[in-house]
PDB file of C-alpha atoms and ligand atoms in Angstrom:
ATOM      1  CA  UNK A 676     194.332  21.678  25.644  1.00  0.00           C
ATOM      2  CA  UNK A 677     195.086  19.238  27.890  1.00  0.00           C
ATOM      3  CA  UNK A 678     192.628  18.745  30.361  1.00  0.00           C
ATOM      4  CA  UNK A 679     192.929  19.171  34.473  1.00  0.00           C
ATOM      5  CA  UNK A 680     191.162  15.473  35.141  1.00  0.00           C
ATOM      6  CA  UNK A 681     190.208  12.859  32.585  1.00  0.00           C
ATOM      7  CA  UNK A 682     188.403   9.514  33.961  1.00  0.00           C
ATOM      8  CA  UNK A 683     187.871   6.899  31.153  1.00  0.00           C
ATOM      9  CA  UNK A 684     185.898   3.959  32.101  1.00  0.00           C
ATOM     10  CA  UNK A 685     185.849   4.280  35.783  1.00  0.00           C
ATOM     11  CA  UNK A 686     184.597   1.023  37.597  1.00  0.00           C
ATOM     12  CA  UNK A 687     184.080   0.428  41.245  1.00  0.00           C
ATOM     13  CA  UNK A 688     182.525  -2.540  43.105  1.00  0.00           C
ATOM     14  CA  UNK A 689     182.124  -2.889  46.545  1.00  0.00           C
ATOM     15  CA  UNK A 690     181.486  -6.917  46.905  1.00  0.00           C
ATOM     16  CA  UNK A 691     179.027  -8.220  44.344  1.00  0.00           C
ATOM     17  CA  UNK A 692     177.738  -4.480  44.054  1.00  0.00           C
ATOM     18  CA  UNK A 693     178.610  -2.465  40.882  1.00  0.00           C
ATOM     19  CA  UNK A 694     178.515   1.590  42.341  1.00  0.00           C
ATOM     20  CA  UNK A 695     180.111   2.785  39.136  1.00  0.00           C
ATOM     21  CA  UNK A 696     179.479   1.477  35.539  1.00  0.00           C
ATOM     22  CA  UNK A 697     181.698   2.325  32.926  1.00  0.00           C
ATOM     23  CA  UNK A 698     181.782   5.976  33.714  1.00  0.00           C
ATOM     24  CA  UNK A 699     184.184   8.727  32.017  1.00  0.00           C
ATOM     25  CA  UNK A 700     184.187  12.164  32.576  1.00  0.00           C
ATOM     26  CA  UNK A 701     186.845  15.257  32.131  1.00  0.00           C
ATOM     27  CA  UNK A 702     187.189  18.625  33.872  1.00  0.00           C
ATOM     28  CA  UNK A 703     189.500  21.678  32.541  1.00  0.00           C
ATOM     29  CA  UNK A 704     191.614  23.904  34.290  1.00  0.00           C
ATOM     30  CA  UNK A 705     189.574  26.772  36.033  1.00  0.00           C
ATOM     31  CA  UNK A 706     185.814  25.417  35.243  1.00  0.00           C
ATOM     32  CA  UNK A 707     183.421  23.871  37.710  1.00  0.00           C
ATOM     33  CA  UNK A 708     181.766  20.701  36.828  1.00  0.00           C
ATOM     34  CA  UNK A 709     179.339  18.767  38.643  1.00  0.00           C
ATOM     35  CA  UNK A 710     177.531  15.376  39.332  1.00  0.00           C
ATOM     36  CA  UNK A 711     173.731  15.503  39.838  1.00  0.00           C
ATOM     37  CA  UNK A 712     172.268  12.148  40.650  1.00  0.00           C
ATOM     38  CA  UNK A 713     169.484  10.827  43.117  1.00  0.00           C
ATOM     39  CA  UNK A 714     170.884   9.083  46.450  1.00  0.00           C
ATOM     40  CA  UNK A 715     173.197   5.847  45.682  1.00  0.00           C
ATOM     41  CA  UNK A 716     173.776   6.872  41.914  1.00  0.00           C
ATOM     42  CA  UNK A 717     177.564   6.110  42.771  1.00  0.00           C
ATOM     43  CA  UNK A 718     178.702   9.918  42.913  1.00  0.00           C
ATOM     44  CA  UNK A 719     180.635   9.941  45.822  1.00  0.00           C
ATOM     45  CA  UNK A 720     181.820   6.337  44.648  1.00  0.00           C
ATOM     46  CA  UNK A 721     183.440   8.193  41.412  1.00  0.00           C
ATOM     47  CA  UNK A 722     184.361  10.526  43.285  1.00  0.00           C
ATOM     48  CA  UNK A 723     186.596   9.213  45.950  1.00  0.00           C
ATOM     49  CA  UNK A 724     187.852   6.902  43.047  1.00  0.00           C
ATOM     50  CA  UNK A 725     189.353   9.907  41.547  1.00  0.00           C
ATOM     51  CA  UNK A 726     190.784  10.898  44.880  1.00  0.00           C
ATOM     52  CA  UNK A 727     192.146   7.096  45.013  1.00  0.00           C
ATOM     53  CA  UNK A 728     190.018   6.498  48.538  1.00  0.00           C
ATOM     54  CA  UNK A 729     188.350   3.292  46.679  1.00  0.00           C
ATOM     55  CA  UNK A 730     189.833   0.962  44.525  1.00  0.00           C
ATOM     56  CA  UNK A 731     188.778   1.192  40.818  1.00  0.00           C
ATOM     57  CA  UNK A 732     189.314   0.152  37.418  1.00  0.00           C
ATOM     58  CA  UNK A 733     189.414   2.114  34.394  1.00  0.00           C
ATOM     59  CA  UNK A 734     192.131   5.271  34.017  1.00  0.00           C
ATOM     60  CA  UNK A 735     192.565   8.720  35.760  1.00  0.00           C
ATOM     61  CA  UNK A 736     194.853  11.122  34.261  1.00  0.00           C
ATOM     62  CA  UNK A 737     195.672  14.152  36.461  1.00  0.00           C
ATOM     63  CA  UNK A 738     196.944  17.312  34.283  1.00  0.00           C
ATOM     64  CA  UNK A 739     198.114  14.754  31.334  1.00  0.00           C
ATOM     65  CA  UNK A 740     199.987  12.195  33.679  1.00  0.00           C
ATOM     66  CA  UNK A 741     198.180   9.045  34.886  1.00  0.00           C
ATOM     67  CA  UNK A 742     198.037   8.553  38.251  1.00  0.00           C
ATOM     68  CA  UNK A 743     195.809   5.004  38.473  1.00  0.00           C
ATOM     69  CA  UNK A 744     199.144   3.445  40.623  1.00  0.00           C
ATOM     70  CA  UNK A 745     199.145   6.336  42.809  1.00  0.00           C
ATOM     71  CA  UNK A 746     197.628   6.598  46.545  1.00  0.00           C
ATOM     72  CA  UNK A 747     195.796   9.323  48.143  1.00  0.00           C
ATOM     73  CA  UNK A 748     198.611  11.674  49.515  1.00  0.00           C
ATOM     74  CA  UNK A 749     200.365  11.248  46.337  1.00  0.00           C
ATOM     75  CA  UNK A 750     197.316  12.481  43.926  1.00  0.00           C
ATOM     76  CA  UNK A 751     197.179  15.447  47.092  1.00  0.00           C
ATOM     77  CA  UNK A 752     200.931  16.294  46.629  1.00  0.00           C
ATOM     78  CA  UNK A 753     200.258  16.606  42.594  1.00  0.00           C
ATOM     79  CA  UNK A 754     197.020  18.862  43.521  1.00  0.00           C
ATOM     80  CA  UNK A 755     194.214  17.035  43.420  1.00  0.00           C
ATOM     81  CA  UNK A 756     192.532  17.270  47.142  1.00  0.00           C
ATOM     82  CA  UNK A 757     189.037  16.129  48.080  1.00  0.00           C
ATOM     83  CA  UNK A 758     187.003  17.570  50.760  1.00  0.00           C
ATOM     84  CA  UNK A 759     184.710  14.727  51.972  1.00  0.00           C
ATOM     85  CA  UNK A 760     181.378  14.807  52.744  1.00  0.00           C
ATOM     86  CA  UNK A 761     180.535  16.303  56.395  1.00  0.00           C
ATOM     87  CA  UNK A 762     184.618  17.301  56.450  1.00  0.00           C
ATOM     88  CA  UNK A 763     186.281  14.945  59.048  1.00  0.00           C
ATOM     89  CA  UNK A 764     187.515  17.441  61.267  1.00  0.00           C
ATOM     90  CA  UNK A 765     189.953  17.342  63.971  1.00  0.00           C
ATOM     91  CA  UNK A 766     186.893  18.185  66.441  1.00  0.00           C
ATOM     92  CA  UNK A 767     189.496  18.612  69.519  1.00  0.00           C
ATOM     93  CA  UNK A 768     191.820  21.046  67.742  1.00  0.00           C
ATOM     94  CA  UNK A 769     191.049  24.631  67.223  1.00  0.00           C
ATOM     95  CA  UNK A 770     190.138  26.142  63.630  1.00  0.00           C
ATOM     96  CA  UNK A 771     193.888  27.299  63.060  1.00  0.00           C
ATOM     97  CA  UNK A 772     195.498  24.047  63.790  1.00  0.00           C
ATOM     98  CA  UNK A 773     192.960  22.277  61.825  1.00  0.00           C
ATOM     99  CA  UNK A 774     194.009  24.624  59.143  1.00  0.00           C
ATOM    100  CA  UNK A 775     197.828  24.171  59.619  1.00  0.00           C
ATOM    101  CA  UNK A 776     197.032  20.225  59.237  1.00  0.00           C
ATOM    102  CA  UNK A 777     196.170  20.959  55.147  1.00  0.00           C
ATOM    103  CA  UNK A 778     199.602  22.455  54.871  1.00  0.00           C
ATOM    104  CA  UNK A 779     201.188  19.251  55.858  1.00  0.00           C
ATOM    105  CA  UNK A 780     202.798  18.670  52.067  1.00  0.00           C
ATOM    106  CA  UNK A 781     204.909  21.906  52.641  1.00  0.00           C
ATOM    107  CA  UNK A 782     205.450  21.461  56.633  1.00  0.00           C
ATOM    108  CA  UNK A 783     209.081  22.951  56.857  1.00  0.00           C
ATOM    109  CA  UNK A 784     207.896  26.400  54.954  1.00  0.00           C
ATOM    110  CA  UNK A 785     206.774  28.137  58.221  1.00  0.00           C
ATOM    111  CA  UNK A 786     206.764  31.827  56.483  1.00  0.00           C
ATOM    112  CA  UNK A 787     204.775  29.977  53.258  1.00  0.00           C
ATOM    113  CA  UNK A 788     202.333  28.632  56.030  1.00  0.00           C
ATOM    114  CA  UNK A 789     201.560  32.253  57.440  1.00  0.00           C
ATOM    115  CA  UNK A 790     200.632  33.258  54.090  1.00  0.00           C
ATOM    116  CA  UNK A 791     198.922  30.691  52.959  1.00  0.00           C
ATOM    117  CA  UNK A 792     196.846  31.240  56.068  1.00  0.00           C
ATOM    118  CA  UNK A 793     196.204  34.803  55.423  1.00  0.00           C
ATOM    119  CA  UNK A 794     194.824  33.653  51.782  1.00  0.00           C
ATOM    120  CA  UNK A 795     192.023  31.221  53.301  1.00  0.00           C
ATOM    121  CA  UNK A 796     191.496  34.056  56.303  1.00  0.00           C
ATOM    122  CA  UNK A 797     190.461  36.219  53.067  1.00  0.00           C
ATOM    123  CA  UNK A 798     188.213  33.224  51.689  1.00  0.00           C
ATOM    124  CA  UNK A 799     186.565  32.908  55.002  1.00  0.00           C
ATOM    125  CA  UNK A 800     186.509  35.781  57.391  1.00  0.00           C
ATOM    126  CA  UNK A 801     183.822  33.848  59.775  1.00  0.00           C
ATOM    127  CA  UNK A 802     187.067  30.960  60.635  1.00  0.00           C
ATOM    128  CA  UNK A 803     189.352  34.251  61.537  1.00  0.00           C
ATOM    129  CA  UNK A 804     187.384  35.386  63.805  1.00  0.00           C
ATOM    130  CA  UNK A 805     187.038  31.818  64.889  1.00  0.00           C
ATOM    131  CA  UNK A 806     190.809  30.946  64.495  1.00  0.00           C
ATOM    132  CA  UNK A 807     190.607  30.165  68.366  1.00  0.00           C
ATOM    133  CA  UNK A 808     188.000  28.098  68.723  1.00  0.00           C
ATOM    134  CA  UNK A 809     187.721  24.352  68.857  1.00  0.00           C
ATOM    135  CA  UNK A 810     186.158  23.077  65.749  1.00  0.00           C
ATOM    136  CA  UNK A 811     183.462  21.125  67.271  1.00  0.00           C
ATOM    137  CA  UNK A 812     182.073  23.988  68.485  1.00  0.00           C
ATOM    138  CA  UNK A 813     181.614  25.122  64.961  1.00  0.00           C
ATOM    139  CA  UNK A 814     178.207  25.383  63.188  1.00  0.00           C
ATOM    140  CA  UNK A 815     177.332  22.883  60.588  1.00  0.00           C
ATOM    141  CA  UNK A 816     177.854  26.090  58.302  1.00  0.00           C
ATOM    142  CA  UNK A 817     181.317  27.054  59.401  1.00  0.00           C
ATOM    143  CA  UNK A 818     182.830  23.652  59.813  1.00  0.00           C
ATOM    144  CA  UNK A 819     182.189  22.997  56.269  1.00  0.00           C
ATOM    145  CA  UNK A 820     183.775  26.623  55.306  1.00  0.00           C
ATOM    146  CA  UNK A 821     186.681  24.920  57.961  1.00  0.00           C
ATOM    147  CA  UNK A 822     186.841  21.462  55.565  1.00  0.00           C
ATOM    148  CA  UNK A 823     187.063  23.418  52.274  1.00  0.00           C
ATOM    149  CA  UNK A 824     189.835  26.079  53.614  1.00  0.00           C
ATOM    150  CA  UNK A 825     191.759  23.044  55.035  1.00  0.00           C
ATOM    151  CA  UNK A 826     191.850  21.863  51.583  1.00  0.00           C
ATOM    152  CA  UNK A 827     192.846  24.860  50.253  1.00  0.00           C
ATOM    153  CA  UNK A 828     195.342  24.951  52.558  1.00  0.00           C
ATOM    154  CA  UNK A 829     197.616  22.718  50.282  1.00  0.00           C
ATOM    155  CA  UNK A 830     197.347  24.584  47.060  1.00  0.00           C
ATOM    156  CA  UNK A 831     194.876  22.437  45.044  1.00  0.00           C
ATOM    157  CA  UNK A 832     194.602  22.377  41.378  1.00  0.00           C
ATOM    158  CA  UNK A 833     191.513  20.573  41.267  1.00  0.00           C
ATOM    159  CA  UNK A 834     189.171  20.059  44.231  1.00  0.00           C
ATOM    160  CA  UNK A 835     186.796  17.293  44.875  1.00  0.00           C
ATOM    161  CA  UNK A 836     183.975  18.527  46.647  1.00  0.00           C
ATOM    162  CA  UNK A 837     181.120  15.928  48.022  1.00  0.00           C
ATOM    163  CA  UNK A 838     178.154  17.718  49.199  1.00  0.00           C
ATOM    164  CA  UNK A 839     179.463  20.991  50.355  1.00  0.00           C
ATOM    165  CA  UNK A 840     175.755  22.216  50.931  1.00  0.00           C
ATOM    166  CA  UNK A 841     174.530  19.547  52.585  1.00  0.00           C
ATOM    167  CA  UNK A 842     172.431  20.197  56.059  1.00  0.00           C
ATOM    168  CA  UNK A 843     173.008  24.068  55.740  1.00  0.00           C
ATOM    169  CA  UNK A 844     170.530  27.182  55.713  1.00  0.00           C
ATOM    170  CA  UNK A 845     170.032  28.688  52.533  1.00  0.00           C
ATOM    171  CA  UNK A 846     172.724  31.970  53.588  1.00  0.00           C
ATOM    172  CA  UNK A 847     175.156  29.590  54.413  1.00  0.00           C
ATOM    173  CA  UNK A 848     174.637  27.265  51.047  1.00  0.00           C
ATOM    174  CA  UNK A 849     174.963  30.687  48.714  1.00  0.00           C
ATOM    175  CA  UNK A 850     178.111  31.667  50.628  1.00  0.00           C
ATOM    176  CA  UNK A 851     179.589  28.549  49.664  1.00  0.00           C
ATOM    177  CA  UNK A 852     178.863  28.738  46.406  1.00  0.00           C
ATOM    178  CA  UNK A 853     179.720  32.394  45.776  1.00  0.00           C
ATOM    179  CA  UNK A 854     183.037  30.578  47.409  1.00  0.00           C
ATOM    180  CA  UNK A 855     183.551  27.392  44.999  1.00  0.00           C
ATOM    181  CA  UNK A 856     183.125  30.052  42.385  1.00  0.00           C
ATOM    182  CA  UNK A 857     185.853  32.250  43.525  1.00  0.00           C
ATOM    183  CA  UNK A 858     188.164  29.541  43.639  1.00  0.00           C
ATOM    184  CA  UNK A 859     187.603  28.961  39.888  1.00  0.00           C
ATOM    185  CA  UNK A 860     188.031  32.960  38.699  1.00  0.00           C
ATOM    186  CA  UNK A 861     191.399  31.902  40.954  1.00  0.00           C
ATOM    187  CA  UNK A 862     191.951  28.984  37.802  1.00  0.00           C
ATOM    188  CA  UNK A 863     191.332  26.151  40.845  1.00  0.00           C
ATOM    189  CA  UNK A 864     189.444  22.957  38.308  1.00  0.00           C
ATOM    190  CA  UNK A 865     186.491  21.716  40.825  1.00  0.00           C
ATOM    191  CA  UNK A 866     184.411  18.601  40.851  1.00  0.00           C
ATOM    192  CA  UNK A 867     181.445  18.737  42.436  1.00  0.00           C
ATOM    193  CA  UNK A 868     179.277  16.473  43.887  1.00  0.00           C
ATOM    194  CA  UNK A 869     175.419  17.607  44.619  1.00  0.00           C
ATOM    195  CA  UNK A 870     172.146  17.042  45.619  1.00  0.00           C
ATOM    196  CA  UNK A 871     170.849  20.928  45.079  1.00  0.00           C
ATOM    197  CA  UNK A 872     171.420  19.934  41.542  1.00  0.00           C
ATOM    198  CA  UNK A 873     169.600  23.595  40.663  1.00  0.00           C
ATOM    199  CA  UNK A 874     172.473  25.245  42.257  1.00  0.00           C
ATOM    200  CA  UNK A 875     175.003  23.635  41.840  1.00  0.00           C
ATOM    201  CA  UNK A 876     174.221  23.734  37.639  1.00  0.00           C
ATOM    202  CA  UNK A 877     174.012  27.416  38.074  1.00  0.00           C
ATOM    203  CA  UNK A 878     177.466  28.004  38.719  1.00  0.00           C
ATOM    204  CA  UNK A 879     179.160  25.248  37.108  1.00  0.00           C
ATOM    205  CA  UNK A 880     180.192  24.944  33.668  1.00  0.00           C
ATOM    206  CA  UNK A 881     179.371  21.474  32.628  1.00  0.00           C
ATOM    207  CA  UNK A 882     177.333  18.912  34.497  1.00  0.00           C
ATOM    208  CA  UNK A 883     177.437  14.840  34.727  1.00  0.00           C
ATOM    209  CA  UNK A 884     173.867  13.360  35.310  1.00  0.00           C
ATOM    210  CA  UNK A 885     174.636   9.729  36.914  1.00  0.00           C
ATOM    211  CA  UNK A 886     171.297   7.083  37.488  1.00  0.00           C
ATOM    212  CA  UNK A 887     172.284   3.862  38.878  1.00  0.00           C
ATOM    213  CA  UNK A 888     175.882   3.637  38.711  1.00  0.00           C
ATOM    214  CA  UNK A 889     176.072   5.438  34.856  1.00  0.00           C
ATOM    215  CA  UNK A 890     176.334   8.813  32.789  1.00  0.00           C
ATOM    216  CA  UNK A 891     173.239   9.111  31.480  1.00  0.00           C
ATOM    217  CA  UNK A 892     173.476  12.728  30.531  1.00  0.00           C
ATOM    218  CA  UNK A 893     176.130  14.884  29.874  1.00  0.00           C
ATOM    219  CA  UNK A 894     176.218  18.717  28.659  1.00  0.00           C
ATOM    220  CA  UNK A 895     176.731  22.199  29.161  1.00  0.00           C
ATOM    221  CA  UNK A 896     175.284  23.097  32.815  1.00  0.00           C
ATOM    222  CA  UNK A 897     172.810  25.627  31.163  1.00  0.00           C
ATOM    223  CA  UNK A 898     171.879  23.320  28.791  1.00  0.00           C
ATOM    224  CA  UNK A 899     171.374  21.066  31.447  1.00  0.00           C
ATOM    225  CA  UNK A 900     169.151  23.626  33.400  1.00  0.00           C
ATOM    226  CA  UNK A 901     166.793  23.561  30.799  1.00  0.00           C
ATOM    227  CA  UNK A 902     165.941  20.058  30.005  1.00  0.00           C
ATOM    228  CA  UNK A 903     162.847  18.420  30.245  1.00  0.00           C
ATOM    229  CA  UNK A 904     164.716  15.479  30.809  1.00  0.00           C
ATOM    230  CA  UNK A 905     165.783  16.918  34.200  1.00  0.00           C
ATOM    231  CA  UNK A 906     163.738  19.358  35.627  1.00  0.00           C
ATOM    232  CA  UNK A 907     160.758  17.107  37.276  1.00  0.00           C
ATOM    233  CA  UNK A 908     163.117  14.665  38.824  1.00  0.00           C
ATOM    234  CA  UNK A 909     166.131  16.839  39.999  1.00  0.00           C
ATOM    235  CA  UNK A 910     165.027  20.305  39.857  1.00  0.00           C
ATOM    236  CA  UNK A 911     162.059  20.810  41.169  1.00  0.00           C
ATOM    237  CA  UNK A 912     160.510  21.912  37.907  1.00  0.00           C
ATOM    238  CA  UNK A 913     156.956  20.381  36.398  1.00  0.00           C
TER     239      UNK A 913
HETATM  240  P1  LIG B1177     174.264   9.863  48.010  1.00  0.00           P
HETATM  241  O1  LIG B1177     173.819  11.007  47.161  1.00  0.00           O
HETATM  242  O2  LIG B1177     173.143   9.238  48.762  1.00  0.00           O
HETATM  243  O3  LIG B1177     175.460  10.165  48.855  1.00  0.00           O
HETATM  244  P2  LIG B1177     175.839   8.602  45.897  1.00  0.00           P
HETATM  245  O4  LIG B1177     175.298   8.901  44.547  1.00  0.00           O
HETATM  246  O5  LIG B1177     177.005   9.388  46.356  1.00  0.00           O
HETATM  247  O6  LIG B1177     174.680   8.673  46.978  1.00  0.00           O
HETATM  248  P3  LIG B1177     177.383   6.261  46.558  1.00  0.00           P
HETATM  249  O7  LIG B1177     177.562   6.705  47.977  1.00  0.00           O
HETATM  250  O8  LIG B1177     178.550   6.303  45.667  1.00  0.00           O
HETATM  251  O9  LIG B1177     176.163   7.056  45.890  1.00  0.00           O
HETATM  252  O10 LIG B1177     176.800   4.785  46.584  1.00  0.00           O
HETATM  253  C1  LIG B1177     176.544   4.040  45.395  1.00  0.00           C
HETATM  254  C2  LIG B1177     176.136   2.614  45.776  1.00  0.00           C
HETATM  255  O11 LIG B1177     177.235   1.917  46.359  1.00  0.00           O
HETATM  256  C3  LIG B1177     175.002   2.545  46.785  1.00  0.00           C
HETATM  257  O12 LIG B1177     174.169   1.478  46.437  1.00  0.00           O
HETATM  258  C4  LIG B1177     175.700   2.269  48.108  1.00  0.00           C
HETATM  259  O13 LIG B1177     174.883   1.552  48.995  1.00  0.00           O
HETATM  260  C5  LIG B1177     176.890   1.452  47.660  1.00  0.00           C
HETATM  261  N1  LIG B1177     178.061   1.633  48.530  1.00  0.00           N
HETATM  262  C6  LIG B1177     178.716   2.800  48.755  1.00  0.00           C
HETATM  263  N2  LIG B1177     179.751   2.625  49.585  1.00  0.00           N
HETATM  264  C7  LIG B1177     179.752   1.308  49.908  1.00  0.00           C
HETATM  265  C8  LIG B1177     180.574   0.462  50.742  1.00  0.00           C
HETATM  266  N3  LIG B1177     181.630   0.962  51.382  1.00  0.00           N
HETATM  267  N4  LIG B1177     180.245  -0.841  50.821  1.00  0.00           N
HETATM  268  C9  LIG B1177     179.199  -1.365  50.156  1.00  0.00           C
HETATM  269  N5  LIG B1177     178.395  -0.642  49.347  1.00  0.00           N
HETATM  270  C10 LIG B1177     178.652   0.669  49.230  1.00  0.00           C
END
């Protein structure tokens, strides 16, 4: 089977800095995989590589097809959508024209818009209710539920996710993740980035360790979840 994303050899430098070493990585259609790493291990590097936000070397094929030559809102027209870390909202703009900004690939479909609406309304009760309201008077909690249902707003087959839990209360963080894992029983592929490594192994399928710009470790996320080699520096364990 072909798979969803497949990075061979991904390099990015910023200056005389080396954030990403060599690194290659694949995700299928309809699993979860995740990054663990400590602060500056280059995830969000690889990962906004993959979107094409940073220039890189190495290859990224998208569902078979490489797409190294392509920008951003072309990779985002084929599917693959990243929701950045902390969201970049449209602070000024209520929740449902934040929303309607995701649907921008399919702009003149006003009737596919409406229903494509109701879908993330169904993902996220909390932003209908708040469909009114100006984002930046959102909670750290729902603003992020706000960045991942814009996304979803233009029909991704593979979502980048950098630290969706960051800064939220322990409700909010297994809301989100009882989300992300919705989205893959819906055959979305996601990428996820994460500090709560412990969580975010526990509902993916495979898992990427990266230490100083490198995969050091790569296997199943349970198998992950129980190695030695892991649990005193990234979860918690003795
Ligand atoms: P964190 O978990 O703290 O977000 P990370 O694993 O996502 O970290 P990156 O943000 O990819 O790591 O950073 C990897 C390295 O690249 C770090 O040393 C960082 O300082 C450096 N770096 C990242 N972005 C830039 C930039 N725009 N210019 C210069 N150096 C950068």
């Amino acid at each position: 089977m072909t798979p969803l994303l497949k990075v061979s050899e991904a390099e990015v430098s910023y200056g005389p800095i080396m954030a990403v070493h060599k690194a290659s990585l694949t995700v299928d259609k309809g699993s979860i995989v995740t990054i663990i790493g400590a602060n500056g291990a280059g995830k969000t590097s690889l990962l906004n590589a993959t979107a094409g936000l940073v220039t890189a070397s190495g290859h990224f094929e998208f569902d078979g097809q490489n797409v190294d030559v392509l920008d951003v809102e072309d990779r985002l027209e084929m599917g693959l959508c990243i929701v950045p870390e902390r969201g970049e909202l449209f602070g000024s703009m209520s929740v449902e024209d934040n929303l309607q900004l995701g649907f921008y690939t399919h702009r003149r479909d006003r009737a596919g818009l409406r229903a494509r609406l109701a879908e993330v309304f169904d993902y996220f009760p909390r932003l209908a209710e708040r469909r009114l309201q100006l984002a930046t008077t959102l909670s750290g909690g729902e603003r992020q539920m706000l960045a991942l249902g814009r996304a979803l707003m233009s029909r991704p087959r593979l979502l980048l996710l950098d630290e969706p839990s960051l800064g939220l209360a322990p409700l909010i963080v297994s809301e989100i993740f009882r989300i992300i894992t919705a989205l893959k029983q819906s055959g979305v592929g996601i990428l996820l980035v994460e500090q709560n490594a412990r969580a975010a192994l526990e509902c993916a399928d495979y898992g990427y360790l990266m230490e100083t710009g490198e995969i050091t470790l790569h296997a199943a996320a349970s198998a992950l979840l129980d190695d030695p080699r892991l649990a005193r520096a990234y979860l918690g364990g003795s």
